[in-house]
Tab-separated table of C-alpha atoms in Angstrom:
chain	number	residue	atom	x	y	z
D	892	MET	CA	80.248	53.360	94.128
D	893	SER	CA	83.978	54.215	94.285
D	894	TYR	CA	86.675	53.736	91.670
D	895	PRO	CA	90.218	53.587	93.019
D	896	SER	CA	91.932	54.531	89.757
D	897	PRO	CA	91.331	57.641	87.649
D	898	LEU	CA	91.448	55.375	84.601
D	899	ALA	CA	88.390	53.557	85.906
D	900	GLN	CA	86.005	56.510	86.161
D	901	PRO	CA	83.055	55.626	83.924
D	902	GLY	CA	81.299	58.990	83.838
D	903	SER	CA	78.317	60.540	85.517
D	904	ALA	CA	75.531	58.219	84.382
D	905	GLU	CA	73.441	56.352	86.935
D	906	PRO	CA	74.502	52.710	87.387
D	907	ALA	CA	72.513	50.394	85.145
D	908	ARG	CA	70.434	47.824	86.990
D	909	ILE	CA	71.365	44.164	86.581
D	910	SER	CA	68.419	41.812	86.302
D	911	PRO	CA	68.503	38.886	88.740
D	912	ALA	CA	69.637	35.459	87.577
D	913	PRO	CA	68.760	33.045	86.213
D	914	GLN	CA	66.550	33.926	83.275
D	915	ALA	CA	65.402	31.689	80.489
D	916	ALA	CA	68.028	31.557	77.793
D	917	GLY	CA	67.573	31.570	74.075
D	918	SER	CA	65.474	34.728	73.599
D	919	ALA	CA	68.100	37.422	73.128
D	920	ALA	CA	69.336	38.226	69.645
D	921	PRO	CA	72.804	39.563	68.905
D	922	PRO	CA	72.864	43.369	69.086
D	923	ARG	CA	72.600	45.006	65.704
D	924	ARG	CA	75.776	46.432	64.268
D	925	ARG	CA	75.843	50.203	64.106
D	926	ARG	CA	76.050	52.182	60.879
D	927	GLY	CA	79.530	53.205	61.920
D	928	GLY	CA	80.741	49.712	61.051
D	929	ILE	CA	79.475	50.229	57.510
D	930	ALA	CA	81.346	53.537	57.299
D	931	LEU	CA	84.618	51.776	58.101
D	932	TRP	CA	83.912	49.159	55.439
D	933	VAL	CA	83.370	51.953	52.910
D	934	VAL	CA	86.695	53.506	53.899
D	935	ALA	CA	88.381	50.087	53.625
D	936	VAL	CA	87.015	49.594	50.097
D	937	LEU	CA	88.287	53.034	49.091
D	938	LEU	CA	91.755	52.011	50.269
D	939	VAL	CA	91.977	49.312	47.582
D	940	PRO	CA	92.609	51.674	44.636
D	941	VAL	CA	94.962	53.712	46.843
D	942	LEU	CA	96.934	50.527	47.518
D	943	ALA	CA	97.112	49.847	43.776
D	944	LEU	CA	98.515	53.344	43.224
D	945	LEU	CA	101.112	52.835	45.957
D	946	VAL	CA	102.218	49.534	44.436
D	947	ARG	CA	102.525	51.209	41.047
D	948	TYR	CA	104.486	54.058	42.610
D	949	PHE	CA	106.957	51.764	44.383
D	950	THR	CA	107.500	49.417	41.466
D	951	GLY	CA	107.758	52.321	39.013
D	952	VAL	CA	110.206	54.422	41.027
D	953	LEU	CA	112.192	51.698	42.807
D	954	GLY	CA	111.734	48.752	40.483
D	955	THR	CA	109.984	45.447	41.051
D	956	ALA	CA	113.025	43.525	42.343
D	957	ALA	CA	114.087	46.175	44.864
D	958	SER	CA	110.487	46.659	46.035
D	959	PHE	CA	110.101	42.926	46.549
D	960	ILE	CA	113.330	42.727	48.573
D	961	GLY	CA	112.181	45.684	50.634
D	962	LEU	CA	108.798	44.071	51.265
D	963	VAL	CA	110.300	40.766	52.402
D	964	LEU	CA	112.611	42.523	54.855
D	965	ALA	CA	109.878	44.916	56.062
D	966	VAL	CA	107.567	42.030	56.940
D	967	ILE	CA	110.020	40.728	59.565
D	968	PRO	CA	109.762	43.636	62.059
D	969	PHE	CA	106.047	43.956	61.278
D	970	VAL	CA	105.401	40.356	62.343
D	971	ILE	CA	107.318	40.950	65.585
D	972	VAL	CA	105.245	44.049	66.322
D	973	TRP	CA	101.988	42.303	65.367
D	974	PHE	CA	102.492	39.521	67.900
D	975	ALA	CA	103.644	41.960	70.579
D	976	VAL	CA	100.485	44.047	70.131
D	977	ARG	CA	98.299	40.940	70.050
D	978	TYR	CA	99.843	39.952	73.374
D	979	ILE	CA	98.869	43.338	74.815
D	980	ASP	CA	95.361	42.815	73.416
D	981	ARG	CA	94.995	39.299	74.823
D	982	TRP	CA	92.848	40.175	77.865
D	983	GLU	CA	89.942	41.596	75.905
D	984	PRO	CA	90.727	41.051	72.192
D	985	GLU	CA	89.453	43.614	69.726
D	986	PRO	CA	87.575	42.459	66.604
D	987	ARG	CA	89.990	41.190	63.998
D	988	ARG	CA	88.358	43.303	61.295
D	989	LEU	CA	89.253	46.466	63.236
D	990	LEU	CA	92.830	45.303	63.734
D	991	VAL	CA	93.146	44.672	59.999
D	992	PHE	CA	91.581	48.075	59.299
D	993	ALA	CA	94.129	49.717	61.606
D	994	VAL	CA	97.049	48.088	59.786
D	995	ALA	CA	95.541	48.950	56.396
D	996	TRP	CA	95.021	52.578	57.368
D	997	GLY	CA	98.616	52.915	58.510
D	998	ALA	CA	100.127	51.027	55.577
D	999	VAL	CA	97.998	52.592	52.834
D	1000	ALA	CA	95.998	55.693	53.771
D	1001	ALA	CA	98.512	57.343	56.129
D	1002	VAL	CA	101.394	56.738	53.719
D	1003	ALA	CA	99.359	58.066	50.785
D	1004	LEU	CA	98.404	61.180	52.750
D	1005	ALA	CA	102.037	61.791	53.728
D	1006	LEU	CA	103.206	61.380	50.123
D	1007	GLY	CA	100.389	63.602	48.894
D	1008	VAL	CA	101.253	66.428	51.289
D	1009	ASP	CA	104.923	66.134	50.352
D	1010	LEU	CA	104.008	66.406	46.662
D	1011	VAL	CA	101.772	69.431	47.234
D	1012	LEU	CA	104.443	71.220	49.279
D	1013	THR	CA	107.073	70.484	46.639
D	1014	LEU	CA	104.868	71.893	43.875
D	1015	ALA	CA	103.916	74.924	45.976
D	1016	VAL	CA	107.224	76.015	47.509
D	1017	GLY	CA	109.833	73.731	46.004
D	1018	ARG	CA	111.975	71.119	47.672
D	1019	LEU	CA	112.305	71.898	51.393
D	1020	PRO	CA	115.576	71.383	53.311
D	1021	ALA	CA	116.050	67.761	54.323
D	1022	GLU	CA	116.450	68.705	57.988
D	1023	PHE	CA	113.117	70.555	58.017
D	1024	SER	CA	111.347	67.722	56.229
D	1025	SER	CA	112.714	65.142	58.639
D	1026	VAL	CA	112.305	66.934	61.969
D	1027	VAL	CA	109.245	69.144	61.356
D	1028	GLN	CA	107.234	68.159	58.290
D	1029	ALA	CA	107.375	64.384	58.647
D	1030	PRO	CA	106.355	64.218	62.339
D	1031	ILE	CA	103.452	66.654	61.865
D	1032	VAL	CA	102.061	65.199	58.649
D	1033	GLU	CA	102.594	61.543	59.504
D	1034	GLU	CA	101.193	61.711	63.042
D	1035	LEU	CA	98.136	63.655	61.853
D	1036	ALA	CA	97.561	61.097	59.090
D	1037	LYS	CA	97.963	58.147	61.455
D	1038	GLY	CA	95.944	59.863	64.188
D	1039	LEU	CA	93.067	60.301	61.743
D	1040	GLY	CA	92.841	56.504	61.539
D	1041	VAL	CA	92.578	56.217	65.331
D	1042	LEU	CA	89.891	58.905	65.283
D	1043	LEU	CA	87.886	57.031	62.633
D	1044	ILE	CA	87.830	53.907	64.799
D	1045	PHE	CA	86.937	56.021	67.833
D	1046	VAL	CA	83.982	57.618	66.007
D	1047	PHE	CA	82.661	54.677	64.014
D	1048	ALA	CA	83.473	51.713	66.274
D	1049	ARG	CA	82.878	53.121	69.756
D	1050	ARG	CA	81.520	49.822	71.110
D	1051	PHE	CA	84.985	48.345	70.581
D	1052	PHE	CA	86.921	51.346	71.899
D	1053	ASP	CA	86.563	50.927	75.656
D	1054	GLY	CA	89.632	52.571	77.088
D	1055	PRO	CA	93.366	53.361	76.933
D	1056	VAL	CA	94.482	49.788	76.189
D	1057	ASP	CA	92.170	49.607	73.176
D	1058	GLY	CA	93.478	52.968	71.986
D	1059	ILE	CA	97.071	51.806	72.328
D	1060	VAL	CA	96.301	48.641	70.363
D	1061	TYR	CA	94.677	50.525	67.495
D	1062	GLY	CA	97.342	53.238	67.471
D	1063	ALA	CA	100.166	50.699	67.643
D	1064	LEU	CA	98.853	48.725	64.676
D	1065	ILE	CA	98.341	51.872	62.619
D	1066	GLY	CA	101.935	52.781	63.420
D	1067	ALA	CA	103.075	49.262	62.544
D	1068	GLY	CA	101.288	49.427	59.191
D	1069	PHE	CA	102.891	52.786	58.420
D	1070	ALA	CA	106.343	51.466	59.364
D	1071	LEU	CA	105.773	48.421	57.132
D	1072	THR	CA	105.312	50.536	54.008
D	1073	GLU	CA	107.984	53.035	55.003
D	1074	ASN	CA	110.470	50.222	55.565
D	1075	VAL	CA	109.773	48.825	52.108
D	1076	GLN	CA	110.950	52.147	50.702
D	1077	TYR	CA	113.992	52.460	52.978
D	1078	PHE	CA	115.173	48.901	52.389
D	1079	ALA	CA	114.621	49.114	48.621
D	1080	ILE	CA	116.539	52.404	48.352
D	1081	SER	CA	119.369	50.979	50.460
D	1082	TYR	CA	119.582	47.973	48.151
D	1083	LEU	CA	119.715	50.179	45.060
D	1084	GLU	CA	122.293	52.568	46.490
D	1085	GLY	CA	124.625	50.263	48.410
D	1086	GLY	CA	123.682	46.651	47.820
D	1087	PRO	CA	123.416	44.008	50.554
D	1088	GLY	CA	125.873	45.762	52.909
D	1089	GLN	CA	123.874	48.972	53.120
D	1090	VAL	CA	120.619	47.008	53.365
D	1091	ALA	CA	122.026	45.145	56.376
D	1092	THR	CA	122.925	48.436	58.101
D	1093	THR	CA	119.510	49.932	57.406
D	1094	PHE	CA	117.798	46.759	58.568
D	1095	PHE	CA	119.745	46.837	61.838
D	1096	LEU	CA	118.824	50.471	62.511
D	1097	ARG	CA	115.136	50.211	61.606
D	1098	ALA	CA	114.156	46.590	62.254
D	1099	VAL	CA	116.420	45.659	65.167
D	1100	LEU	CA	116.999	48.892	67.087
D	1101	SER	CA	113.692	50.645	66.418
D	1102	PRO	CA	110.866	48.352	65.242
D	1103	PHE	CA	108.528	49.969	67.789
D	1104	ALA	CA	109.256	53.630	66.967
D	1105	HIS	CA	106.098	54.405	64.951
D	1106	VAL	CA	104.183	52.095	67.292
D	1107	MET	CA	105.117	54.263	70.275
D	1108	PHE	CA	104.350	57.533	68.515
D	1109	THR	CA	100.812	56.720	67.416
D	1110	SER	CA	100.072	54.817	70.631
D	1111	LEU	CA	100.146	58.194	72.400
D	1112	THR	CA	97.252	59.359	70.221
D	1113	GLY	CA	95.405	56.111	70.876
D	1114	PHE	CA	96.021	56.335	74.600
D	1115	ALA	CA	94.616	59.863	74.739
D	1116	LEU	CA	91.465	58.957	72.807
D	1117	GLY	CA	91.180	55.848	74.971
D	1118	LEU	CA	90.969	58.059	78.045
D	1119	ALA	CA	88.210	60.026	76.321
D	1120	ALA	CA	86.383	56.775	75.516
D	1121	ARG	CA	86.660	55.577	79.118
D	1122	ARG	CA	85.030	58.809	80.249
D	1123	GLY	CA	82.282	58.600	77.633
D	1124	LEU	CA	83.329	61.829	75.910
D	1125	ARG	CA	82.335	62.853	72.396
D	1126	GLY	CA	82.946	65.760	70.056
D	1127	GLY	CA	84.937	68.593	71.590
D	1128	GLY	CA	85.398	66.727	74.851
D	1129	ALA	CA	87.090	63.855	73.038
D	1130	LEU	CA	89.252	66.225	70.974
D	1131	ALA	CA	90.377	67.895	74.199
D	1132	TYR	CA	92.082	64.585	74.945
D	1133	GLY	CA	92.996	63.609	71.387
D	1134	ILE	CA	94.786	66.822	70.395
D	1135	PRO	CA	97.335	66.669	73.260
D	1136	GLY	CA	97.873	63.008	72.344
D	1137	VAL	CA	98.667	63.906	68.741
D	1138	LEU	CA	100.943	66.735	69.860
D	1139	ALA	CA	102.834	64.360	72.160
D	1140	ALA	CA	103.213	61.919	69.261
D	1141	ILE	CA	104.537	64.718	67.026
D	1142	VAL	CA	107.060	65.855	69.655
D	1143	LEU	CA	108.316	62.314	70.296
D	1144	HIS	CA	108.526	61.660	66.551
D	1145	GLY	CA	110.443	64.904	66.062
D	1146	LEU	CA	112.872	64.033	68.845
D	1147	TRP	CA	113.455	60.643	67.271
D	1148	ASN	CA	114.152	62.061	63.811
D	1149	GLY	CA	116.199	64.917	65.294
D	1150	SER	CA	118.467	62.482	67.100
D	1151	ALA	CA	119.483	61.040	63.735
D	1152	THR	CA	119.780	64.455	62.067
D	1153	PHE	CA	121.436	66.757	64.613
D	1154	ALA	CA	122.977	64.484	67.242
D	1155	ASN	CA	124.759	61.204	67.739
D	1156	PHE	CA	121.945	58.747	67.137
D	1157	PHE	CA	123.353	55.994	69.343
D	1158	GLU	CA	123.967	58.340	72.300
D	1159	VAL	CA	120.429	59.739	72.123
D	1160	TYR	CA	119.092	56.235	71.574
D	1161	ALA	CA	120.740	54.980	74.775
D	1162	THR	CA	119.997	58.013	76.959
D	1163	LEU	CA	116.513	58.961	75.739
D	1164	GLN	CA	114.839	56.431	73.490
D	1165	VAL	CA	115.576	53.326	75.572
D	1166	PRO	CA	114.224	54.893	78.802
D	1167	LEU	CA	111.142	56.090	76.885
D	1168	PHE	CA	110.577	52.580	75.550
D	1169	LEU	CA	110.918	51.091	79.034
D	1170	ALA	CA	108.452	53.696	80.341
D	1171	PHE	CA	106.121	52.734	77.484
D	1172	ILE	CA	106.253	49.074	78.533
D	1173	ALA	CA	105.708	49.963	82.201
D	1174	GLY	CA	102.701	52.078	81.258
D	1175	ILE	CA	101.152	49.259	79.276
D	1176	LEU	CA	101.630	46.832	82.169
D	1177	ALA	CA	99.930	49.304	84.514
D	1178	LEU	CA	97.027	49.711	82.096
D	1179	ARG	CA	96.650	45.963	81.781
D	1180	ARG	CA	96.463	45.634	85.552
D	1181	GLU	CA	93.757	48.287	85.558
D	1182	GLU	CA	91.902	46.365	82.839
D	1183	THR	CA	92.059	43.236	84.964
D	1184	ARG	CA	90.819	45.107	88.025
D	1185	LEU	CA	87.958	46.609	86.068
D	1186	THR	CA	86.895	43.186	84.749
D	1187	ARG	CA	86.848	41.795	88.270
D	1188	ALA	CA	84.822	44.753	89.553
D	1189	ARG	CA	82.179	44.553	86.829
D	1190	LEU	CA	81.833	40.754	86.984
D	1191	GLY	CA	81.599	41.043	90.772
D	1192	GLU	CA	78.451	43.107	90.266
D	1193	TYR	CA	76.951	40.277	88.210
D	1194	ALA	CA	77.973	37.826	90.933
D	1195	VAL	CA	75.974	39.844	93.457
D	1196	ALA	CA	72.959	39.467	91.158
D	1197	GLY	CA	73.536	35.711	90.933
D	1198	TRP	CA	74.848	35.389	87.388
D	1199	PHE	CA	78.307	34.169	88.488
D	1200	THR	CA	79.713	32.616	91.614
D	1201	PRO	CA	82.590	34.365	93.418
D	1202	GLN	CA	84.786	31.442	92.379
D	1203	GLU	CA	83.891	32.018	88.730
D	1204	VAL	CA	84.767	35.701	89.044
D	1205	ASP	CA	88.196	34.754	90.411
D	1206	MET	CA	88.627	32.341	87.532
D	1207	LEU	CA	87.514	34.791	84.818
D	1208	ALA	CA	89.258	37.897	86.132
D	1209	THR	CA	92.768	36.570	86.806
D	1210	ARG	CA	95.367	35.111	84.494
D	1211	PRO	CA	96.153	32.150	86.778
D	1212	GLY	CA	92.421	31.480	87.033
D	1213	ARG	CA	92.051	31.466	83.265
D	1214	ARG	CA	95.003	29.139	82.823
D	1215	SER	CA	93.578	26.726	85.398
D	1216	ALA	CA	90.164	26.893	83.750
D	1217	LEU	CA	91.575	26.034	80.331
D	1218	ALA	CA	93.611	23.183	81.816
D	1219	TRP	CA	90.462	21.830	83.511
D	1220	ALA	CA	88.436	22.147	80.280
D	1221	ARG	CA	90.989	20.002	78.461
D	1222	THR	CA	90.277	17.153	80.883
D	1223	LEU	CA	86.528	17.178	80.201
D	1224	PRO	CA	84.970	14.665	77.789
D	1225	GLY	CA	85.659	15.717	74.231
D	1226	ASP	CA	88.119	18.452	75.291
D	1227	ARG	CA	85.950	21.503	75.953
D	1228	THR	CA	88.757	24.057	75.660
D	1229	ALA	CA	86.945	25.912	72.872
D	1230	VAL	CA	83.842	26.248	75.050
D	1231	MET	CA	85.916	27.556	77.951
D	1232	LYS	CA	87.662	30.091	75.699
D	1233	ALA	CA	84.258	31.306	74.526
D	1234	PHE	CA	83.060	31.502	78.141
D	1235	ILE	CA	86.079	33.607	79.127
D	1236	ALA	CA	85.805	35.865	76.070
D	1237	ASP	CA	82.066	36.455	76.525
D	1238	ALA	CA	82.457	37.170	80.238
D	1239	THR	CA	85.205	39.696	79.518
D	1240	ALA	CA	83.077	41.325	76.833
D	1241	LEU	CA	80.210	41.392	79.324
D	1242	ALA	CA	82.340	43.329	81.808
D	1243	ALA	CA	83.210	45.818	79.053
D	1244	ALA	CA	79.531	46.169	78.111
D	1245	ARG	CA	78.707	46.825	81.766
D	1246	GLN	CA	81.349	49.547	81.829
D	1247	ARG	CA	79.789	51.155	78.747
D	1248	ALA	CA	76.377	50.969	80.417
D	1249	LEU	CA	77.784	52.721	83.485
D	1250	SER	CA	79.187	55.529	81.358
D	1251	GLY	CA	75.967	55.843	79.357
D	1252	ARG	CA	77.921	55.962	76.091
D	1253	ASP	CA	76.507	52.880	74.345
D	1254	PRO	CA	72.755	52.747	73.624
D	1255	GLN	CA	73.129	49.061	72.736
D	1256	ALA	CA	74.837	48.142	75.996
D	1257	VAL	CA	71.666	46.662	77.527
D	1258	ALA	CA	70.988	44.485	74.463
D	1259	THR	CA	74.630	43.421	74.395
D	1260	GLU	CA	74.473	42.592	78.102
D	1261	ARG	CA	71.394	40.416	77.702
D	1262	TYR	CA	72.915	38.598	74.727
D	1263	LEU	CA	76.232	37.941	76.513
D	1264	LEU	CA	74.523	36.829	79.710
D	1265	GLU	CA	72.675	34.168	77.756
D	1266	ARG	CA	75.852	33.095	75.950
D	1267	THR	CA	77.752	32.718	79.236
D	1268	THR	CA	74.820	30.788	80.745
D	1269	ASP	CA	74.775	28.421	77.758
D	1270	ALA	CA	78.566	28.029	77.883
D	1271	ARG	CA	78.462	27.140	81.575
D	1272	ALA	CA	75.789	24.520	80.867
D	1273	ALA	CA	77.914	23.047	78.063
D	1274	LEU	CA	80.976	22.895	80.309
D	1275	LEU	CA	79.113	21.138	83.112
D	1276	ALA	CA	77.141	18.760	80.877
D	1277	PRO	CA	77.833	15.038	81.467
């Protein structure tokens, strides 16, 4: 079996055999959730008191009115980023609970860790020069704190961390959550120091010119761990990918902050940051094409075994095919769009489960495969019912 893209290499495991179709449906149970999912829930619960402390900190230091103004303004770029990331994640959507966890980690845990380190350093060595804090301390501490959130998802939710696109999605949302809380502080301070005029300037710089800055930084960490996930790596092998990703995020973050500290921000923005952002978009588009190709390849293997027709593979593995399928489902009695959406989602998840089976990195892949095969069989029957 050959894989034309280095991003598609599943590992060294022997290909898992696909049972011939059709089989009797209705016997497979949903695969049991791993303990790792519980670990993330525990972490999420622990974030609640941390959030309460952050709210108390902001309202106590900045005041309730200024904090509220900052929050309202900070939500605007966050919503833009949220929908942009959800668009990237549209082909094979990640579980909503993990997306919420990613935002919560960035907005609460990463910010708390960054504030905690800043407090410890201040108590230990005194107030550091602003230039050092901005260009060295902040990039290192913040990217390590945000990267830890990506690592937690990688370790405890491996079944939903299939490759670079997934890593970018998780990293981007962690970055978006961090930027949300950070923007609350920046906008509130601007309001207190300069009123509406200074708030407008700060909003333009942070929400209009650079809403995707933190998103780009932490996406590099997610991308690197996504490559490790695609190759089925664990432990030191995964860190061999993750550490360079974090370092790249730190360097890019430092360049960004340095452009505002030591150079003309707008010149560096036009000559460096804009090209980097365009390269970021081009990279995501390339990864999405690879994700589409991989889905077609894996579903094609099921078609050989008789589970899908070649026409269904074309429909499920291409965007035009999916649009046509949804349009056709709307014309069926009772509007069966919801059934078609479930059919598409389950087939895409099936391709991802097959990829995990090929890499040998998911012991539940076979159970997941059997469950999703039965769901797609039932969905097809519902679509074709009189």
